[in-house]
mmCIF file of C-alpha atoms and ligand atoms in Angstrom:
data_model
loop_
_atom_site.group_PDB
_atom_site.id
_atom_site.type_symbol
_atom_site.label_atom_id
_atom_site.label_comp_id
_atom_site.label_asym_id
_atom_site.label_seq_id
_atom_site.Cartn_x
_atom_site.Cartn_y
_atom_site.Cartn_z
ATOM 1 C CA MET A 69 174.030 171.141 -107.705
ATOM 2 C CA ASN A 70 171.959 168.980 -109.855
ATOM 3 C CA LYS A 71 169.528 171.391 -111.375
ATOM 4 C CA LYS A 72 168.125 170.688 -114.734
ATOM 5 C CA VAL A 73 166.858 173.345 -116.643
ATOM 6 C CA PHE A 74 163.764 171.283 -118.245
ATOM 7 C CA GLU A 75 161.898 169.898 -114.292
ATOM 8 C CA LYS A 76 158.727 170.896 -112.426
ATOM 9 C CA ILE A 77 160.602 173.397 -109.837
ATOM 10 C CA ASN A 78 158.128 175.414 -107.164
ATOM 11 C CA LEU A 79 159.738 178.730 -107.545
ATOM 12 C CA GLY A 80 159.159 181.192 -104.954
ATOM 13 C CA GLY A 81 155.828 179.642 -104.903
ATOM 14 C CA ILE A 82 154.533 179.222 -108.069
ATOM 15 C CA GLU A 83 154.865 175.642 -109.713
ATOM 16 C CA VAL A 84 156.722 176.173 -112.856
ATOM 17 C CA ASN A 85 156.898 173.556 -115.654
ATOM 18 C CA ASN A 86 161.325 174.548 -116.270
ATOM 19 C CA ARG A 87 163.202 176.756 -115.539
ATOM 20 C CA PHE A 88 163.362 179.290 -118.344
ATOM 21 C CA ILE A 89 161.250 182.268 -117.928
ATOM 22 C CA ARG A 90 160.119 184.987 -120.289
ATOM 23 C CA SER A 91 161.479 188.547 -118.737
ATOM 24 C CA ALA A 92 158.827 191.302 -118.928
ATOM 25 C CA THR A 93 158.911 193.422 -121.987
ATOM 26 C CA VAL A 94 157.249 196.220 -122.454
ATOM 27 C CA VAL A 95 155.380 195.313 -126.223
ATOM 28 C CA GLN A 96 153.140 198.176 -126.843
ATOM 29 C CA LYS A 97 150.683 197.111 -128.585
ATOM 30 C CA ALA A 98 147.848 197.318 -125.759
ATOM 31 C CA THR A 99 145.551 200.297 -126.832
ATOM 32 C CA ILE A 100 146.140 203.788 -125.676
ATOM 33 C CA ASP A 101 144.249 203.151 -122.416
ATOM 34 C CA GLY A 102 146.247 200.116 -121.582
ATOM 35 C CA TYR A 103 143.943 197.608 -122.276
ATOM 36 C CA VAL A 104 144.215 194.001 -123.878
ATOM 37 C CA THR A 105 144.095 193.797 -127.737
ATOM 38 C CA GLU A 106 144.346 190.444 -129.736
ATOM 39 C CA ASP A 107 147.558 191.174 -131.096
ATOM 40 C CA LEU A 108 148.658 191.087 -127.353
ATOM 41 C CA LEU A 109 146.415 187.789 -126.981
ATOM 42 C CA ASP A 110 148.464 186.271 -129.804
ATOM 43 C CA MET A 111 151.775 187.170 -128.813
ATOM 44 C CA TYR A 112 151.588 185.744 -125.098
ATOM 45 C CA ARG A 113 149.623 182.688 -126.902
ATOM 46 C CA GLU A 114 152.612 182.125 -128.743
ATOM 47 C CA LEU A 115 155.292 182.393 -125.806
ATOM 48 C CA SER A 116 153.194 179.711 -123.652
ATOM 49 C CA GLU A 117 152.717 177.882 -127.346
ATOM 50 C CA GLY A 118 156.385 178.242 -126.782
ATOM 51 C CA GLN A 119 156.880 176.231 -123.137
ATOM 52 C CA VAL A 120 158.283 179.025 -121.318
ATOM 53 C CA GLY A 121 157.842 178.247 -117.577
ATOM 54 C CA LEU A 122 156.647 181.550 -116.335
ATOM 55 C CA ILE A 123 156.074 184.595 -118.009
ATOM 56 C CA ILE A 124 156.772 187.990 -117.063
ATOM 57 C CA THR A 125 154.423 190.705 -118.669
ATOM 58 C CA GLY A 126 156.029 193.760 -120.011
ATOM 59 C CA THR A 127 155.800 196.324 -117.059
ATOM 60 C CA MET A 128 152.081 197.995 -116.104
ATOM 61 C CA GLY A 129 150.886 200.972 -115.051
ATOM 62 C CA ILE A 130 149.818 201.022 -111.671
ATOM 63 C CA ILE A 131 148.075 204.428 -111.657
ATOM 64 C CA GLU A 132 146.073 206.029 -113.788
ATOM 65 C CA GLY A 133 146.907 207.863 -116.955
ATOM 66 C CA ALA A 134 151.473 207.958 -116.100
ATOM 67 C CA ASP A 135 151.571 207.585 -119.902
ATOM 68 C CA ASN A 136 149.921 206.698 -122.805
ATOM 69 C CA SER A 137 152.658 204.919 -124.993
ATOM 70 C CA LYS A 138 150.392 201.318 -125.065
ATOM 71 C CA LEU A 139 151.466 199.935 -122.297
ATOM 72 C CA LEU A 140 149.439 197.734 -120.132
ATOM 73 C CA ARG A 141 147.646 199.157 -117.507
ATOM 74 C CA ILE A 142 145.419 197.963 -114.291
ATOM 75 C CA HIS A 143 144.955 200.492 -112.099
ATOM 76 C CA ASP A 144 140.752 200.089 -111.892
ATOM 77 C CA ASP A 145 138.481 197.208 -112.595
ATOM 78 C CA SER A 146 137.853 198.130 -116.570
ATOM 79 C CA TYR A 147 141.541 196.486 -117.266
ATOM 80 C CA LEU A 148 140.085 192.850 -115.432
ATOM 81 C CA GLU A 149 137.880 191.600 -118.104
ATOM 82 C CA GLY A 150 141.200 191.309 -120.916
ATOM 83 C CA LEU A 151 143.763 190.696 -118.350
ATOM 84 C CA LYS A 152 141.867 187.961 -117.642
ATOM 85 C CA LYS A 153 141.657 186.429 -121.145
ATOM 86 C CA LEU A 154 145.438 187.391 -121.410
ATOM 87 C CA VAL A 155 146.357 184.896 -118.200
ATOM 88 C CA ASP A 156 143.933 182.049 -119.681
ATOM 89 C CA VAL A 157 145.697 182.103 -122.820
ATOM 90 C CA ALA A 158 149.210 181.923 -121.170
ATOM 91 C CA HIS A 159 147.697 178.859 -118.319
ATOM 92 C CA LYS A 160 146.159 176.913 -120.956
ATOM 93 C CA ASN A 161 148.799 176.296 -122.480
ATOM 94 C CA HIS A 162 150.854 175.251 -118.921
ATOM 95 C CA SER A 163 153.040 177.926 -118.597
ATOM 96 C CA LYS A 164 152.240 180.269 -115.824
ATOM 97 C CA ILE A 165 152.175 184.192 -115.741
ATOM 98 C CA ILE A 166 152.688 187.398 -113.226
ATOM 99 C CA PRO A 167 152.473 190.838 -114.338
ATOM 100 C CA GLN A 168 155.170 193.305 -114.008
ATOM 101 C CA LEU A 169 154.202 196.049 -111.837
ATOM 102 C CA GLY A 170 155.896 199.343 -111.386
ATOM 103 C CA HIS A 171 156.318 203.284 -112.852
ATOM 104 C CA GLY A 172 158.198 205.147 -114.277
ATOM 105 C CA GLY A 173 158.071 208.869 -112.217
ATOM 106 C CA THR A 174 160.172 210.815 -110.074
ATOM 107 C CA LEU A 175 160.959 211.088 -106.171
ATOM 108 C CA GLN A 176 159.534 214.740 -105.685
ATOM 109 C CA MET A 177 156.098 212.274 -103.631
ATOM 110 C CA THR A 178 155.181 213.763 -100.537
ATOM 111 C CA LYS A 179 154.592 211.576 -97.931
ATOM 112 C CA ALA A 180 150.628 211.135 -97.968
ATOM 113 C CA GLU A 181 151.764 210.739 -102.029
ATOM 114 C CA ILE A 182 153.448 207.924 -100.712
ATOM 115 C CA GLN A 183 150.872 206.569 -98.839
ATOM 116 C CA SER A 184 148.456 206.609 -101.698
ATOM 117 C CA PHE A 185 151.205 205.154 -104.350
ATOM 118 C CA VAL A 186 152.053 202.209 -101.709
ATOM 119 C CA GLU A 187 148.061 201.559 -101.041
ATOM 120 C CA GLN A 188 147.116 201.856 -105.344
ATOM 121 C CA PHE A 189 149.987 199.211 -105.519
ATOM 122 C CA GLY A 190 148.681 196.233 -103.490
ATOM 123 C CA GLU A 191 145.307 197.723 -105.038
ATOM 124 C CA ALA A 192 147.012 196.570 -108.115
ATOM 125 C CA ALA A 193 148.251 193.724 -106.953
ATOM 126 C CA LEU A 194 144.647 192.353 -105.662
ATOM 127 C CA ARG A 195 143.303 193.307 -109.504
ATOM 128 C CA SER A 196 146.310 190.922 -110.922
ATOM 129 C CA LYS A 197 145.257 187.802 -107.848
ATOM 130 C CA LYS A 198 141.738 188.517 -109.377
ATOM 131 C CA ALA A 199 142.530 188.460 -112.915
ATOM 132 C CA GLY A 200 144.371 184.723 -112.031
ATOM 133 C CA PHE A 201 147.653 185.925 -112.147
ATOM 134 C CA ASP A 202 150.326 183.250 -110.215
ATOM 135 C CA GLY A 203 151.992 186.511 -107.957
ATOM 136 C CA VAL A 204 153.290 189.488 -109.194
ATOM 137 C CA GLN A 205 156.777 191.278 -109.639
ATOM 138 C CA VAL A 206 157.797 194.714 -108.400
ATOM 139 C CA HIS A 207 159.447 196.411 -111.137
ATOM 140 C CA ALA A 208 162.805 197.896 -108.953
ATOM 141 C CA ALA A 209 165.338 197.939 -111.504
ATOM 142 C CA HIS A 210 166.886 199.716 -114.870
ATOM 143 C CA GLY A 211 166.145 203.582 -113.348
ATOM 144 C CA PHE A 212 162.215 203.792 -112.848
ATOM 145 C CA LEU A 213 161.364 204.967 -109.584
ATOM 146 C CA PHE A 214 162.330 202.055 -107.461
ATOM 147 C CA SER A 215 165.508 201.875 -108.583
ATOM 148 C CA LYS A 216 166.266 205.908 -108.129
ATOM 149 C CA PHE A 217 164.974 205.427 -104.543
ATOM 150 C CA LEU A 218 167.345 202.817 -103.675
ATOM 151 C CA SER A 219 170.391 204.561 -105.555
ATOM 152 C CA PRO A 220 171.509 207.087 -103.304
ATOM 153 C CA TYR A 221 172.748 209.753 -106.150
ATOM 154 C CA HIS A 222 169.249 210.405 -106.921
ATOM 155 C CA ASN A 223 167.519 209.614 -103.723
ATOM 156 C CA ARG A 224 168.824 213.073 -102.115
ATOM 157 C CA ARG A 225 165.539 212.352 -99.447
ATOM 158 C CA THR A 226 166.429 213.806 -96.313
ATOM 159 C CA ASP A 227 163.123 211.794 -94.686
ATOM 160 C CA GLU A 228 162.608 208.499 -93.885
ATOM 161 C CA TYR A 229 162.870 207.461 -97.562
ATOM 162 C CA GLY A 230 166.418 208.886 -98.205
ATOM 163 C CA GLY A 231 169.766 208.292 -96.770
ATOM 164 C CA SER A 232 170.460 204.839 -94.965
ATOM 165 C CA LEU A 233 170.001 201.558 -96.982
ATOM 166 C CA GLU A 234 167.482 201.053 -95.081
ATOM 167 C CA ASN A 235 165.713 203.572 -95.309
ATOM 168 C CA ARG A 236 166.057 203.501 -99.292
ATOM 169 C CA THR A 237 164.682 200.304 -99.492
ATOM 170 C CA ARG A 238 161.491 201.401 -97.117
ATOM 171 C CA ILE A 239 158.685 202.179 -99.696
ATOM 172 C CA MET A 240 159.626 198.768 -101.557
ATOM 173 C CA LEU A 241 158.601 197.142 -97.969
ATOM 174 C CA GLU A 242 155.386 199.084 -97.503
ATOM 175 C CA VAL A 243 154.702 197.745 -100.991
ATOM 176 C CA LEU A 244 154.931 194.665 -100.124
ATOM 177 C CA ASP A 245 152.915 194.422 -97.328
ATOM 178 C CA SER A 246 150.340 196.166 -98.709
ATOM 179 C CA ILE A 247 150.701 193.791 -101.162
ATOM 180 C CA LYS A 248 150.773 190.852 -99.126
ATOM 181 C CA THR A 249 147.721 192.738 -96.450
ATOM 182 C CA LYS A 250 145.711 192.525 -99.770
ATOM 183 C CA CYS A 251 146.530 189.020 -101.170
ATOM 184 C CA GLY A 252 147.425 187.410 -98.990
ATOM 185 C CA THR A 253 150.585 185.775 -97.782
ATOM 186 C CA ASP A 254 150.917 183.135 -99.971
ATOM 187 C CA PHE A 255 150.328 185.499 -102.643
ATOM 188 C CA PRO A 256 153.854 185.746 -104.972
ATOM 189 C CA VAL A 257 155.374 189.027 -104.975
ATOM 190 C CA PHE A 258 159.178 188.610 -107.044
ATOM 191 C CA ILE A 259 161.523 191.900 -107.411
ATOM 192 C CA LYS A 260 164.096 192.574 -110.115
ATOM 193 C CA ILE A 261 167.114 195.037 -108.878
ATOM 194 C CA ASN A 262 169.584 196.097 -110.325
ATOM 195 C CA SER A 263 173.364 194.580 -109.675
ATOM 196 C CA SER A 264 173.932 197.912 -110.309
ATOM 197 C CA ASP A 265 173.081 200.722 -112.024
ATOM 198 C CA PHE A 266 177.154 200.680 -113.058
ATOM 199 C CA PHE A 267 177.525 204.375 -113.337
ATOM 200 C CA GLU A 268 180.875 205.582 -114.552
ATOM 201 C CA ASN A 269 182.164 207.508 -111.594
ATOM 202 C CA GLY A 270 181.227 204.903 -109.439
ATOM 203 C CA ASN A 271 178.308 206.831 -107.816
ATOM 204 C CA GLY A 272 174.927 205.547 -107.680
ATOM 205 C CA PHE A 273 173.682 202.352 -106.346
ATOM 206 C CA THR A 274 176.341 199.495 -106.435
ATOM 207 C CA PHE A 275 177.081 195.546 -106.158
ATOM 208 C CA GLU A 276 177.675 195.617 -102.419
ATOM 209 C CA GLU A 277 174.581 197.482 -101.418
ATOM 210 C CA CYS A 278 172.490 195.435 -103.550
ATOM 211 C CA LYS A 279 174.070 192.506 -101.775
ATOM 212 C CA GLU A 280 172.433 193.504 -98.044
ATOM 213 C CA ALA A 281 169.224 194.961 -100.332
ATOM 214 C CA ALA A 282 168.543 191.795 -101.875
ATOM 215 C CA LYS A 283 169.055 190.717 -97.848
ATOM 216 C CA ILE A 284 166.419 192.673 -96.517
ATOM 217 C CA PHE A 285 164.211 192.384 -99.583
ATOM 218 C CA ALA A 286 164.236 188.817 -98.576
ATOM 219 C CA ASP A 287 164.341 188.662 -94.663
ATOM 220 C CA ALA A 288 160.740 191.188 -95.584
ATOM 221 C CA GLY A 289 159.325 188.405 -97.431
ATOM 222 C CA PHE A 290 159.415 188.694 -101.259
ATOM 223 C CA ASP A 291 159.410 185.325 -102.673
ATOM 224 C CA ALA A 292 162.141 185.502 -105.826
ATOM 225 C CA ILE A 293 164.177 187.843 -106.530
ATOM 226 C CA GLU A 294 165.369 188.925 -110.363
ATOM 227 C CA ILE A 295 169.021 190.448 -110.740
ATOM 228 C CA SER A 296 169.435 192.909 -113.377
ATOM 229 C CA GLY A 297 171.816 195.585 -114.120
ATOM 230 C CA GLY A 298 172.262 199.689 -115.425
ATOM 231 C CA ALA A 299 169.784 201.795 -116.572
ATOM 232 C CA ALA A 300 168.334 202.332 -119.940
ATOM 233 C CA GLY A 301 170.552 202.561 -123.180
ATOM 234 C CA GLY A 302 174.568 203.355 -122.425
ATOM 235 C CA GLU A 303 177.713 200.261 -122.880
ATOM 236 C CA TYR A 304 176.280 198.170 -119.089
ATOM 237 C CA GLY A 305 172.242 199.158 -119.933
ATOM 238 C CA PRO A 306 170.168 196.024 -118.608
ATOM 239 C CA ALA A 307 169.975 194.915 -122.397
ATOM 240 C CA ARG A 308 173.288 194.641 -123.779
ATOM 241 C CA SER A 309 174.584 194.109 -127.701
ATOM 242 C CA LYS A 310 177.272 192.551 -128.713
ATOM 243 C CA ILE A 311 176.939 189.479 -127.688
ATOM 244 C CA HIS A 312 178.355 186.730 -130.185
ATOM 245 C CA LEU A 313 180.983 184.565 -127.245
ATOM 246 C CA LYS A 314 179.543 182.179 -124.415
ATOM 247 C CA GLU A 315 182.081 184.341 -122.546
ATOM 248 C CA GLN A 316 180.299 187.034 -123.534
ATOM 249 C CA GLU A 317 176.587 186.083 -122.635
ATOM 250 C CA ALA A 318 174.658 186.442 -118.950
ATOM 251 C CA TYR A 319 176.736 189.336 -117.903
ATOM 252 C CA HIS A 320 174.401 189.416 -114.399
ATOM 253 C CA LYS A 321 175.919 186.099 -113.635
ATOM 254 C CA ASP A 322 178.839 186.571 -111.130
ATOM 255 C CA TYR A 323 176.071 189.069 -109.730
ATOM 256 C CA ALA A 324 173.494 186.906 -109.450
ATOM 257 C CA ALA A 325 175.682 183.682 -107.993
ATOM 258 C CA GLU A 326 177.349 185.557 -105.047
ATOM 259 C CA ILE A 327 173.318 186.850 -103.921
ATOM 260 C CA ALA A 328 172.114 183.113 -105.098
ATOM 261 C CA GLN A 329 174.636 182.116 -102.408
ATOM 262 C CA GLU A 330 173.833 184.729 -98.873
ATOM 263 C CA VAL A 331 169.817 184.648 -99.301
ATOM 264 C CA SER A 332 167.600 181.621 -99.139
ATOM 265 C CA ILE A 333 164.937 182.589 -101.989
ATOM 266 C CA PRO A 334 165.379 181.679 -105.588
ATOM 267 C CA VAL A 335 167.930 184.420 -107.210
ATOM 268 C CA ILE A 336 166.777 184.894 -111.357
ATOM 269 C CA LEU A 337 169.377 185.469 -113.592
ATOM 270 C CA VAL A 338 168.385 187.900 -116.198
ATOM 271 C CA GLY A 339 170.832 188.976 -118.893
ATOM 272 C CA GLY A 340 172.465 188.092 -122.147
ATOM 273 C CA ILE A 341 171.825 184.226 -121.846
ATOM 274 C CA ARG A 342 171.634 183.115 -125.369
ATOM 275 C CA SER A 343 172.685 179.409 -124.844
ATOM 276 C CA ILE A 344 171.236 176.252 -123.189
ATOM 277 C CA GLU A 345 174.777 175.323 -122.566
ATOM 278 C CA VAL A 346 175.199 178.177 -120.693
ATOM 279 C CA ALA A 347 172.002 178.033 -119.043
ATOM 280 C CA GLU A 348 173.090 174.787 -117.837
ATOM 281 C CA ASP A 349 176.268 175.643 -116.288
ATOM 282 C CA ILE A 350 174.602 177.998 -114.415
ATOM 283 C CA LEU A 351 172.160 176.052 -112.830
ATOM 284 C CA GLU A 352 175.421 173.265 -112.531
ATOM 285 C CA GLU A 353 177.691 175.534 -110.702
ATOM 286 C CA THR A 354 175.526 178.517 -109.050
ATOM 287 C CA ASN A 355 173.049 178.551 -106.770
ATOM 288 C CA ILE A 356 170.945 180.670 -109.333
ATOM 289 C CA GLU A 357 167.236 178.730 -109.575
ATOM 290 C CA ALA A 358 166.138 180.618 -112.846
ATOM 291 C CA ILE A 359 167.180 181.669 -116.033
ATOM 292 C CA SER A 360 165.749 184.612 -117.949
ATOM 293 C CA LEU A 361 164.809 185.217 -121.637
ATOM 294 C CA SER A 362 163.921 188.608 -122.753
ATOM 295 C CA ARG A 363 165.154 189.368 -126.463
ATOM 296 C CA PRO A 364 165.723 186.030 -127.687
ATOM 297 C CA LEU A 365 162.383 185.057 -126.858
ATOM 298 C CA ILE A 366 161.287 188.169 -129.286
ATOM 299 C CA ARG A 367 162.376 186.851 -132.437
ATOM 300 C CA GLU A 368 162.118 183.331 -131.382
ATOM 301 C CA PRO A 369 158.923 183.181 -129.233
ATOM 302 C CA LYS A 370 158.981 178.863 -129.144
ATOM 303 C CA LEU A 371 163.048 178.969 -128.300
ATOM 304 C CA ILE A 372 162.601 177.054 -125.264
ATOM 305 C CA LYS A 373 159.893 173.848 -126.932
ATOM 306 C CA ARG A 374 162.615 174.286 -129.766
ATOM 307 C CA TRP A 375 165.293 173.387 -126.897
ATOM 308 C CA VAL A 376 163.144 171.053 -125.500
ATOM 309 C CA GLU A 377 162.626 168.824 -128.465
ATOM 310 C CA GLY A 378 166.413 168.368 -128.900
ATOM 311 C CA ASN A 379 167.786 171.377 -131.482
ATOM 312 C CA THR A 380 169.637 172.768 -128.930
ATOM 313 C CA GLU A 381 171.215 175.618 -131.228
ATOM 314 C CA LYS A 382 172.210 178.755 -129.448
ATOM 315 C CA ALA A 383 168.905 181.372 -129.566
ATOM 316 C CA LYS A 384 169.380 183.311 -132.895
ATOM 317 C CA CYS A 385 168.502 186.395 -131.540
ATOM 318 C CA ILE A 386 172.132 188.678 -132.268
ATOM 319 C CA SER A 387 171.084 191.484 -129.402
ATOM 320 C CA CYS A 388 171.422 194.233 -132.283
ATOM 321 C CA ASN A 389 168.925 196.341 -130.341
ATOM 322 C CA ARG A 390 166.510 196.444 -133.151
ATOM 323 C CA CYS A 391 163.544 195.433 -131.033
ATOM 324 C CA PHE A 392 163.469 198.209 -129.230
ATOM 325 C CA ASN A 393 160.619 200.051 -131.112
ATOM 326 C CA PRO A 394 158.569 202.721 -130.142
ATOM 327 C CA GLU A 395 155.640 200.961 -132.511
ATOM 328 C CA GLY A 396 155.645 198.113 -129.709
ATOM 329 C CA ALA A 397 158.457 195.904 -129.965
ATOM 330 C CA SER A 398 159.534 193.282 -132.774
ATOM 331 C CA CYS A 399 162.090 191.753 -134.169
ATOM 332 C CA ILE A 400 163.382 193.246 -137.657
ATOM 333 C CA PHE A 401 164.153 190.063 -138.468
ATOM 334 C CA ASN A 402 160.863 188.205 -138.398
ATOM 335 C CA LYS A 403 159.446 190.780 -140.829
HETATM 336 C C1 LIG B 592 161.772 195.561 -125.963
HETATM 337 C C2 LIG B 592 162.124 195.333 -125.108
HETATM 338 C C3 LIG B 592 161.422 195.787 -123.480
HETATM 339 C C4 LIG B 592 161.563 195.332 -122.303
HETATM 340 N N1 LIG B 592 160.581 196.041 -121.399
HETATM 341 C C5 LIG B 592 161.156 195.838 -119.409
HETATM 342 C C6 LIG B 592 159.946 195.373 -119.178
HETATM 343 O O1 LIG B 592 159.000 196.084 -119.344
HETATM 344 N N2 LIG B 592 160.827 195.308 -117.518
HETATM 345 C C7 LIG B 592 161.792 194.881 -117.587
HETATM 346 O O2 LIG B 592 162.148 194.442 -115.855
HETATM 347 N N3 LIG B 592 162.861 194.951 -118.693
HETATM 348 C C8 LIG B 592 162.645 194.873 -119.524
HETATM 349 N N4 LIG B 592 163.230 195.007 -120.359
HETATM 350 C C9 LIG B 592 164.373 194.694 -120.344
HETATM 351 C C10 LIG B 592 164.561 192.826 -120.460
HETATM 352 O O3 LIG B 592 163.118 192.582 -118.822
HETATM 353 C C11 LIG B 592 165.748 192.090 -120.143
HETATM 354 O O4 LIG B 592 166.282 192.315 -118.339
HETATM 355 C C12 LIG B 592 167.078 192.682 -120.770
HETATM 356 O O5 LIG B 592 166.699 192.737 -122.840
HETATM 357 C C13 LIG B 592 168.287 191.599 -121.156
HETATM 358 O O6 LIG B 592 167.829 190.225 -121.290
HETATM 359 P P1 LIG B 592 168.792 189.658 -122.789
HETATM 360 O O7 LIG B 592 169.500 189.811 -122.778
HETATM 361 O O8 LIG B 592 167.066 188.356 -122.207
HETATM 362 O O9 LIG B 592 167.193 190.476 -123.820
HETATM 363 C C14 LIG B 592 162.687 195.068 -121.959
HETATM 364 C C15 LIG B 592 164.115 194.817 -122.831
HETATM 365 C C16 LIG B 592 163.575 195.113 -124.309
HETATM 366 C C17 LIG B 592 164.188 194.292 -125.640
#
């Protein structure tokens, strides 16, 4: 397919320097109220010095007071000043940067609450634009709120937000509409979804539904789609362990490749990519447009630069998952 890892591309309306993305990674280094800290600026500076084409921030809270776990927040204008600094450190080193906007939450929302939520989502996106971000990503994977809306196991609503897949995708389309109305149709809006919930009993959001949902999202006007899978924890969670061999890498590849054949928007693959050869083969053999990494960039924030400069040994990350740490994600081997 003649795609190269290190070439400039237009990814869903964002000009990026290469096809490597830092996938959304919450690091819990904001203040308790969710403001940007020097620690965070240092981290994003290092990532961008490491030449990753596009950085997706960890999930940011879009409504007030949902938790206090040191996530970044973007629910009012007081956050703008710090977020502008965050954007600037990335742009200074020629990485593009978008926030991941999302919500934990449950499904028992009234229609009025859904409407207000959709509105606040749009406001958060507009704030992102004002801060200088290059677009936004809507988090609809991993068992969080939108992922629950998509899942027939969790979503037992009997109104127009539950039941058919068309109904279960509705809130995300309303969010897209809210964002595009407030930010303009050319403001890039990406979405991250599960290829499958990977429930053992086969209930939940399946790959068959994922393919249909991907088409719905592409037709509605999302600008790119990132394919992940599962919910936190468990053997088939988004961040799987025990990735030692090349064959164990890129564990959502087959799903993403199939979706990439069916939708016209760029498909991004995330999950277990550790070797540049694996990334190159994926780009060569499939229509997947970009490769997203999380844990390898916790251990080696400058991994992409290392690869650009010719040291193409695989990532040092051993996928032990000890980076999941409520005190702030970090690699135990970097201490
Ligand atoms: C510490 C940590 C925090 C994460 N936070 C998020 C998040 O905020 N949003 C999200 O969509 N995925 C999050 N993920 C999942 C990653 O984006 C990615 O999908 C997963 O780790 C698989 O990619 P990898 O094998 O390159 O790590 C997180 C992963 C880790 C390790």
